[in-house]
Coordinates of C-alpha atoms in Angstrom, one line a residue:
M13 CA 110.5 -18.3 -59.3
S14 CA 111.2 -19.5 -56.2
F15 CA 112.1 -17.1 -54.4
L16 CA 108.3 -15.5 -54.7
S17 CA 106.4 -18.4 -53.5
P18 CA 106.6 -17.0 -49.6
I19 CA 105.4 -13.7 -50.6
P20 CA 101.8 -14.5 -50.6
A21 CA 101.6 -16.8 -48.0
L22 CA 102.4 -13.7 -45.3
F23 CA 100.0 -11.7 -47.3
F24 CA 97.1 -14.2 -48.2
P25 CA 97.3 -16.6 -45.6
W26 CA 94.9 -19.6 -46.7
L27 CA 96.6 -19.7 -49.6
A28 CA 99.4 -21.6 -47.9
Q29 CA 96.9 -24.0 -46.2
T30 CA 96.4 -27.7 -47.3
P31 CA 95.2 -28.7 -50.4
S32 CA 92.4 -30.1 -50.4
P33 CA 92.8 -34.3 -50.6
T34 CA 91.4 -35.9 -54.5
P35 CA 88.2 -37.4 -54.6
T36 CA 88.3 -40.9 -54.0
P37 CA 86.8 -42.6 -57.4
V38 CA 82.9 -43.7 -56.9
D39 CA 82.7 -47.0 -56.4
L40 CA 79.8 -47.8 -58.4
E41 CA 79.3 -51.1 -57.2
T42 CA 78.8 -50.4 -53.9
V43 CA 76.4 -47.7 -54.6
A44 CA 74.6 -50.3 -56.6
D45 CA 74.5 -52.3 -53.7
N46 CA 73.0 -49.6 -51.2
F47 CA 70.4 -48.3 -53.4
R48 CA 68.9 -52.1 -54.2
C49 CA 66.4 -53.5 -52.3
G50 CA 66.6 -54.7 -48.5
E51 CA 66.5 -58.7 -48.2
D52 CA 62.6 -58.1 -46.1
N53 CA 61.2 -55.6 -48.9
V54 CA 59.3 -58.4 -51.1
I55 CA 57.5 -55.5 -52.9
C56 CA 61.4 -53.9 -54.3
K57 CA 62.8 -57.1 -55.1
W58 CA 59.1 -58.3 -57.4
V59 CA 59.1 -54.9 -58.7
L60 CA 63.0 -55.0 -59.9
D61 CA 63.4 -58.9 -61.6
A62 CA 59.6 -57.1 -63.7
T63 CA 61.0 -54.4 -64.7
G64 CA 64.9 -54.0 -63.7
N65 CA 64.4 -50.4 -62.5
D66 CA 66.4 -50.0 -59.5
T67 CA 64.6 -46.5 -59.1
L68 CA 61.3 -47.7 -59.9
A69 CA 61.3 -50.7 -57.4
N70 CA 62.6 -48.6 -54.4
L71 CA 60.4 -46.0 -55.0
L72 CA 57.2 -48.8 -55.0
G73 CA 59.4 -50.5 -52.0
Q74 CA 58.7 -47.7 -50.7
V75 CA 55.5 -46.2 -51.4
I76 CA 52.8 -49.5 -51.8
P77 CA 53.9 -51.0 -48.2
V78 CA 52.4 -47.0 -46.6
L79 CA 49.6 -47.5 -49.1
L80 CA 48.2 -50.9 -47.7
S81 CA 49.1 -49.9 -43.8
I82 CA 47.2 -46.8 -45.0
L83 CA 44.6 -49.2 -46.4
L84 CA 44.5 -51.5 -43.0
I85 CA 43.6 -48.7 -41.0
L86 CA 40.8 -47.0 -42.5
I87 CA 39.5 -50.9 -43.1
A88 CA 39.8 -51.2 -39.4
A89 CA 38.6 -48.0 -38.6
A90 CA 35.9 -48.7 -40.9
I91 CA 35.2 -52.8 -38.7
T92 CA 35.5 -50.9 -35.5
A93 CA 32.4 -47.7 -36.2
R94 CA 30.6 -50.2 -37.4
V95 CA 30.5 -52.6 -35.1
A96 CA 30.3 -49.8 -32.2
R97 CA 27.7 -48.8 -33.5
R98 CA 25.7 -51.9 -33.6
L99 CA 26.6 -52.5 -29.9
I100 CA 25.8 -49.3 -28.8
A101 CA 22.1 -49.4 -30.7
G102 CA 21.6 -52.6 -29.0
A103 CA 22.1 -51.6 -25.9
V104 CA 20.2 -48.6 -25.7
R105 CA 17.3 -50.7 -27.3
R106 CA 17.4 -52.4 -24.2
T107 CA 17.2 -50.1 -21.9
A108 CA 14.3 -48.3 -24.3
N109 CA 12.6 -51.1 -24.0
E110 CA 12.5 -51.3 -19.8
S111 CA 9.7 -48.6 -20.0
Q112 CA 7.4 -51.5 -22.6
E113 CA 7.8 -53.6 -19.5
A114 CA 6.1 -51.3 -17.3
I115 CA 3.3 -51.0 -19.7
G116 CA 2.8 -54.9 -19.4
R117 CA 2.2 -54.9 -15.7
I118 CA -1.0 -52.6 -16.5
A119 CA -4.2 -54.2 -16.6
K120 CA -6.3 -55.1 -19.1
R121 CA -9.8 -52.9 -19.0
A122 CA -11.7 -53.7 -21.9
P123 CA -11.9 -55.9 -25.4
G124 CA -9.8 -54.5 -27.6
M125 CA -6.6 -53.6 -25.7
V126 CA -3.4 -55.1 -24.8
D127 CA -1.8 -54.5 -21.6
G128 CA -4.0 -51.1 -20.6
L129 CA -3.8 -49.7 -23.5
T130 CA -5.6 -49.7 -26.9
V131 CA -3.5 -51.5 -29.8
E132 CA -3.6 -48.3 -31.2
E133 CA -2.0 -46.8 -28.3
R134 CA 0.3 -50.0 -28.1
K135 CA 1.5 -49.5 -31.9
V136 CA 2.2 -45.0 -30.9
T137 CA 4.0 -46.2 -27.5
E138 CA 6.7 -48.9 -29.0
E139 CA 7.1 -46.4 -32.3
R140 CA 8.1 -44.0 -29.7
S141 CA 10.3 -46.8 -28.0
R142 CA 11.8 -47.2 -31.4
Q143 CA 12.9 -43.6 -32.4
R144 CA 14.2 -43.1 -29.1
A145 CA 16.5 -45.7 -29.7
D146 CA 17.4 -44.8 -33.0
T147 CA 18.2 -41.2 -32.0
I148 CA 20.1 -42.3 -28.8
G149 CA 22.6 -45.2 -30.6
G150 CA 22.6 -42.4 -33.7
V151 CA 24.0 -39.5 -31.3
V152 CA 26.6 -42.1 -29.2
G153 CA 27.5 -44.0 -32.3
S154 CA 28.7 -40.7 -34.2
I155 CA 30.8 -39.8 -31.2
V156 CA 32.4 -43.5 -31.0
A157 CA 32.6 -43.2 -35.0
F158 CA 34.0 -39.9 -35.0
V159 CA 36.5 -40.6 -32.0
V160 CA 37.8 -44.0 -34.1
W161 CA 38.2 -41.9 -37.6
M162 CA 40.0 -39.6 -35.5
I163 CA 42.4 -42.2 -33.8
A164 CA 43.4 -43.1 -37.6
V165 CA 43.9 -39.9 -39.2
F166 CA 46.5 -39.6 -36.3
I167 CA 47.6 -43.3 -37.3
I168 CA 48.0 -42.3 -41.1
L169 CA 49.7 -39.5 -39.7
G170 CA 52.3 -41.1 -38.6
Q171 CA 52.7 -44.1 -41.1
L172 CA 53.8 -40.1 -43.4
D173 CA 56.4 -39.8 -40.6
I174 CA 54.6 -36.3 -40.3
N175 CA 55.1 -34.9 -36.5
I176 CA 51.6 -35.3 -35.2
G177 CA 52.6 -33.5 -31.5
P178 CA 51.5 -30.2 -32.2
L179 CA 48.6 -31.2 -34.1
V180 CA 47.3 -33.1 -30.6
A181 CA 48.2 -30.0 -28.7
G182 CA 46.5 -28.1 -31.4
A183 CA 43.5 -30.4 -30.5
G184 CA 43.8 -30.1 -26.8
V185 CA 43.8 -26.2 -27.4
V186 CA 40.7 -25.7 -29.4
G187 CA 39.1 -28.2 -26.8
V188 CA 39.8 -26.7 -23.6
A189 CA 38.4 -22.9 -26.1
L190 CA 35.1 -24.8 -27.0
G191 CA 34.8 -26.6 -23.8
F192 CA 35.3 -22.5 -22.2
G193 CA 33.0 -21.2 -25.0
A194 CA 30.1 -23.6 -25.3
Q195 CA 29.8 -25.2 -21.7
S196 CA 25.9 -24.3 -21.6
L197 CA 25.1 -26.2 -25.1
V198 CA 27.7 -28.8 -23.8
K199 CA 25.1 -29.3 -20.8
D200 CA 21.9 -29.0 -22.8
F201 CA 23.4 -32.0 -24.9
L202 CA 24.8 -34.4 -22.1
S203 CA 20.8 -33.4 -20.8
G204 CA 19.3 -33.9 -23.9
T205 CA 21.0 -37.5 -24.1
F206 CA 20.3 -38.5 -20.8
M207 CA 16.8 -37.5 -20.8
L208 CA 16.0 -39.3 -24.1
L209 CA 17.8 -42.3 -22.7
E210 CA 16.5 -42.7 -19.4
D211 CA 13.0 -41.8 -21.1
Q212 CA 11.5 -39.5 -19.2
Y213 CA 9.1 -37.7 -20.8
G214 CA 8.2 -38.0 -24.7
I215 CA 6.2 -36.2 -27.5
G216 CA 2.8 -35.8 -26.7
D217 CA 3.6 -35.9 -22.5
V218 CA 2.4 -33.5 -20.0
V219 CA 5.1 -32.3 -18.0
N220 CA 5.9 -29.3 -15.5
V221 CA 8.9 -28.8 -16.1
G222 CA 9.3 -25.5 -13.0
E223 CA 8.5 -22.6 -14.7
A224 CA 6.4 -24.3 -17.6
T225 CA 4.0 -26.8 -18.1
G226 CA 2.5 -27.9 -20.9
V227 CA 2.2 -31.1 -23.7
V228 CA 5.6 -32.1 -25.1
E229 CA 5.2 -30.9 -29.0
A230 CA 8.9 -31.5 -29.5
I231 CA 12.3 -32.7 -28.1
S232 CA 15.6 -32.4 -29.6
L233 CA 19.3 -33.4 -27.6
R234 CA 19.2 -28.9 -26.9
V235 CA 15.8 -28.2 -26.1
T236 CA 12.4 -29.3 -25.1
R237 CA 9.4 -27.4 -27.1
L238 CA 6.2 -27.0 -24.9
R239 CA 2.3 -25.8 -25.6
D240 CA 0.4 -24.9 -22.2
V241 CA -3.2 -25.0 -21.6
E242 CA -3.2 -21.2 -23.0
G243 CA -1.5 -21.8 -26.2
T244 CA 1.0 -20.6 -25.3
V245 CA 4.8 -22.1 -26.5
W246 CA 7.5 -22.8 -24.3
H247 CA 11.4 -23.6 -26.0
V248 CA 13.0 -25.0 -22.9
P249 CA 16.5 -25.4 -22.6
N250 CA 17.6 -29.5 -21.4
G251 CA 19.9 -28.2 -19.4
E252 CA 18.1 -26.0 -17.5
I253 CA 15.8 -28.5 -16.4
S254 CA 16.7 -29.0 -13.1
R255 CA 13.4 -31.7 -12.3
V256 CA 10.9 -33.1 -14.8
G257 CA 6.5 -33.5 -13.2
N258 CA 6.1 -35.8 -15.7
M259 CA 1.9 -36.4 -15.5
S260 CA 1.1 -39.0 -18.4
Q261 CA 4.1 -41.7 -18.4
L262 CA 2.3 -45.1 -18.5
W263 CA -1.1 -44.1 -16.2
S264 CA -2.5 -41.1 -15.0
R265 CA -4.7 -41.1 -11.8
S266 CA -8.0 -38.8 -11.2
L267 CA -8.0 -37.5 -7.7
L268 CA -10.6 -35.4 -6.5
D269 CA -12.1 -34.4 -2.9
I270 CA -15.5 -34.1 -2.3
G271 CA -16.5 -32.0 0.1
V272 CA -19.9 -32.2 2.0
S273 CA -21.6 -30.4 4.7
Y274 CA -21.0 -31.0 8.1
D275 CA -24.7 -32.1 9.0
T276 CA -24.6 -34.9 5.9
D277 CA -24.6 -38.7 6.8
L278 CA -20.9 -39.8 6.1
D279 CA -21.9 -43.0 5.2
H280 CA -24.7 -42.1 3.0
A281 CA -22.5 -39.3 1.0
S282 CA -19.7 -42.2 0.8
A283 CA -22.0 -44.8 -0.4
V284 CA -23.0 -42.0 -3.2
L285 CA -20.1 -40.9 -4.1
T286 CA -18.6 -45.5 -4.4
E287 CA -22.2 -45.9 -6.5
V288 CA -21.3 -42.9 -8.7
A289 CA -18.0 -44.1 -9.5
H290 CA -18.8 -47.2 -10.1
G291 CA -21.3 -46.8 -12.7
M292 CA -18.8 -44.2 -14.5
A293 CA -16.3 -47.3 -14.3
V294 CA -19.0 -49.8 -16.2
D295 CA -20.0 -47.3 -18.8
D296 CA -18.8 -48.6 -22.0
E297 CA -18.1 -44.7 -22.6
W298 CA -15.8 -44.3 -19.8
A299 CA -14.7 -47.6 -19.8
S300 CA -11.9 -47.4 -22.0
E301 CA -10.6 -44.4 -19.8
I302 CA -10.6 -45.6 -16.5
L303 CA -8.5 -48.7 -15.9
E304 CA -8.9 -49.8 -12.4
E305 CA -12.0 -50.1 -10.2
P306 CA -11.9 -46.2 -8.2
E307 CA -11.4 -46.7 -4.4
L308 CA -12.9 -44.0 -1.9
W309 CA -10.1 -43.3 0.6
G310 CA -12.6 -41.6 3.1
V311 CA -12.3 -38.2 5.1
Q312 CA -9.5 -36.3 4.0
Q313 CA -9.5 -33.1 6.2
F314 CA -12.0 -31.0 7.9
G315 CA -12.3 -27.8 6.0
P316 CA -14.0 -24.7 7.4
N317 CA -17.2 -25.5 5.3
E318 CA -17.1 -29.1 4.7
V319 CA -15.9 -31.8 5.3
V320 CA -14.1 -33.5 2.4
L321 CA -13.5 -37.0 1.0
R322 CA -11.2 -38.3 -1.1
L323 CA -12.6 -41.0 -4.4
V324 CA -9.6 -41.7 -7.1
M325 CA -9.5 -43.6 -10.3
K326 CA -6.9 -45.2 -12.2
T327 CA -6.8 -43.4 -15.6
R328 CA -4.6 -44.0 -19.2
P329 CA -2.0 -41.4 -20.0
A330 CA -3.4 -37.6 -19.9
S331 CA -7.3 -38.5 -19.1
Q332 CA -7.6 -37.4 -15.3
W333 CA -8.8 -34.2 -16.6
K334 CA -11.8 -35.2 -19.0
V335 CA -12.7 -38.1 -16.0
N336 CA -13.4 -35.6 -13.6
R337 CA -15.3 -33.2 -15.0
E338 CA -17.4 -36.1 -15.6
F339 CA -17.8 -37.3 -12.7
R340 CA -18.5 -34.1 -11.3
R341 CA -21.2 -33.8 -13.9
R342 CA -22.4 -36.7 -12.8
L343 CA -22.3 -36.0 -8.6
K344 CA -23.5 -33.4 -9.0
T345 CA -27.1 -34.9 -10.3
A346 CA -26.5 -37.8 -7.5
F347 CA -26.3 -35.3 -4.6
D348 CA -29.3 -33.6 -5.9
D349 CA -31.1 -36.8 -5.9
A350 CA -29.8 -37.6 -2.7
G351 CA -30.5 -34.2 -0.5
I352 CA -26.9 -34.3 0.0
E353 CA -25.6 -30.6 0.6
I354 CA -22.8 -29.0 -1.7
P355 CA -20.7 -26.4 0.7
F356 CA -20.4 -23.1 0.5
P357 CA -19.2 -20.4 2.3
Q358 CA -21.2 -19.7 4.8
R359 CA -21.0 -17.9 9.0
T360 CA -23.2 -18.1 11.6
I361 CA -23.8 -14.9 13.8
W362 CA -24.7 -14.7 18.1
I363 CA -26.4 -12.4 18.9
K364 CA -25.8 -11.5 22.9
Q365 CA -27.8 -9.6 25.1
D366 CA -26.2 -8.5 28.4
V367 CA -28.8 -9.4 31.5
P368 CA -29.0 -7.1 34.7
A369 CA -27.3 -9.0 37.9
A370 CA -29.7 -9.0 41.1
G371 CA -30.6 -6.0 42.6
V372 CA -29.6 -3.7 39.4
P373 CA -32.9 -2.0 38.2
A374 CA -33.7 -2.7 34.5
A375 CA -33.5 1.2 34.0
A376 CA -29.8 1.3 35.0
M377 CA -28.4 -0.4 32.4
E378 CA -30.0 1.7 30.2
P379 CA -27.5 4.5 28.7
A380 CA -28.0 8.1 30.0
A381 CA -29.8 10.8 27.9
A382 CA -28.2 12.3 25.7
H383 CA -28.3 16.4 26.1
P384 CA -28.7 18.2 22.9
V385 CA -25.2 20.5 22.4
D386 CA -25.6 23.5 20.1
T387 CA -23.5 23.1 17.5
S388 CA -24.1 26.2 15.3
P389 CA -21.3 28.7 14.7
P390 CA -21.3 31.7 16.7
E391 CA -21.9 34.9 15.6
D392 CA -19.9 37.9 15.2
P393 CA -19.5 40.6 17.1
V394 CA -21.7 43.8 16.0
P395 CA -18.2 46.7 16.2
P396 CA -19.1 49.8 18.1
A397 CA -20.8 52.9 15.9
P398 CA -18.1 55.5 15.4
G399 CA -18.1 57.8 18.2
D400 CA -19.2 55.5 20.7

């Protein structure tokens, strides 16, 4: 059969290949040494000594260190987030208390008042400051806590040998998409955060935000709700508020421009104004509304019908309008008693007559007599008779 041996090699070349070597016998001692715990794996050695099971020892030796690392990461993240919240809340509270220090500079005006405010109003103001600090601290603290926990999640994924590169890239793409798609929303939240942080206005303040003016009824990080004098409710996104005029923060000013006629004694009118304002400031009913002694600033302008005198009074927040109304009522009575005329629009008409020049008779200045003009329509012509 030896002569037939080359034939298969001619038709089936792969049969002529060198046969595979005989497998080397497995060295069980070497495999056991490789399978045993490493020198630095204390947990694996402890389990191996306790159970004698190599598989269980290696499994626990690999899993338990990872679990301990994850537990330590979670504990560190929780501590970091908690400390960050406390630090942020303290910093925000100190910033919010700056307005309270400004209130402390207001002079005391009546018994039962603290720093220019009644005890009840002082409590309301302090509560507003505390709520503002809690709101800002909670929002900023939540943002910081979210960032801390996101970093912790990425570190944990790295401990589990999970490739976080695609996750980070995906998060970046999502962040860019949200940034472009929700620009106005992000702008509203940022503007609302800084408005609360800087205490630009609060609930109960009378503010002017451009197109809307009214009392602030509610504030959130996205929108401010106002109610104007007609009862209309305005919802204004914080990102669209480019300027804010607060007419009732800390204190207000009653500004009165009083007009008197040109033939009035200004010294006498000024004395009456000062007397009425002082009497109102010391009145028990209005003393708590007026914080300082009224001031007469003098002549403000010369109008077409009157001379304008300006008087100012420093009042409690949002009390300037009712102080103005009461002062005008008292001033009208005082002006009537003092005989001071309150001006009204009036005109003086001068009639000029022409005087004849020397040597010219007066008759020549008279207009010529008008001649009558016949304005009747012309009569229709009589048509000729037939045969004429």
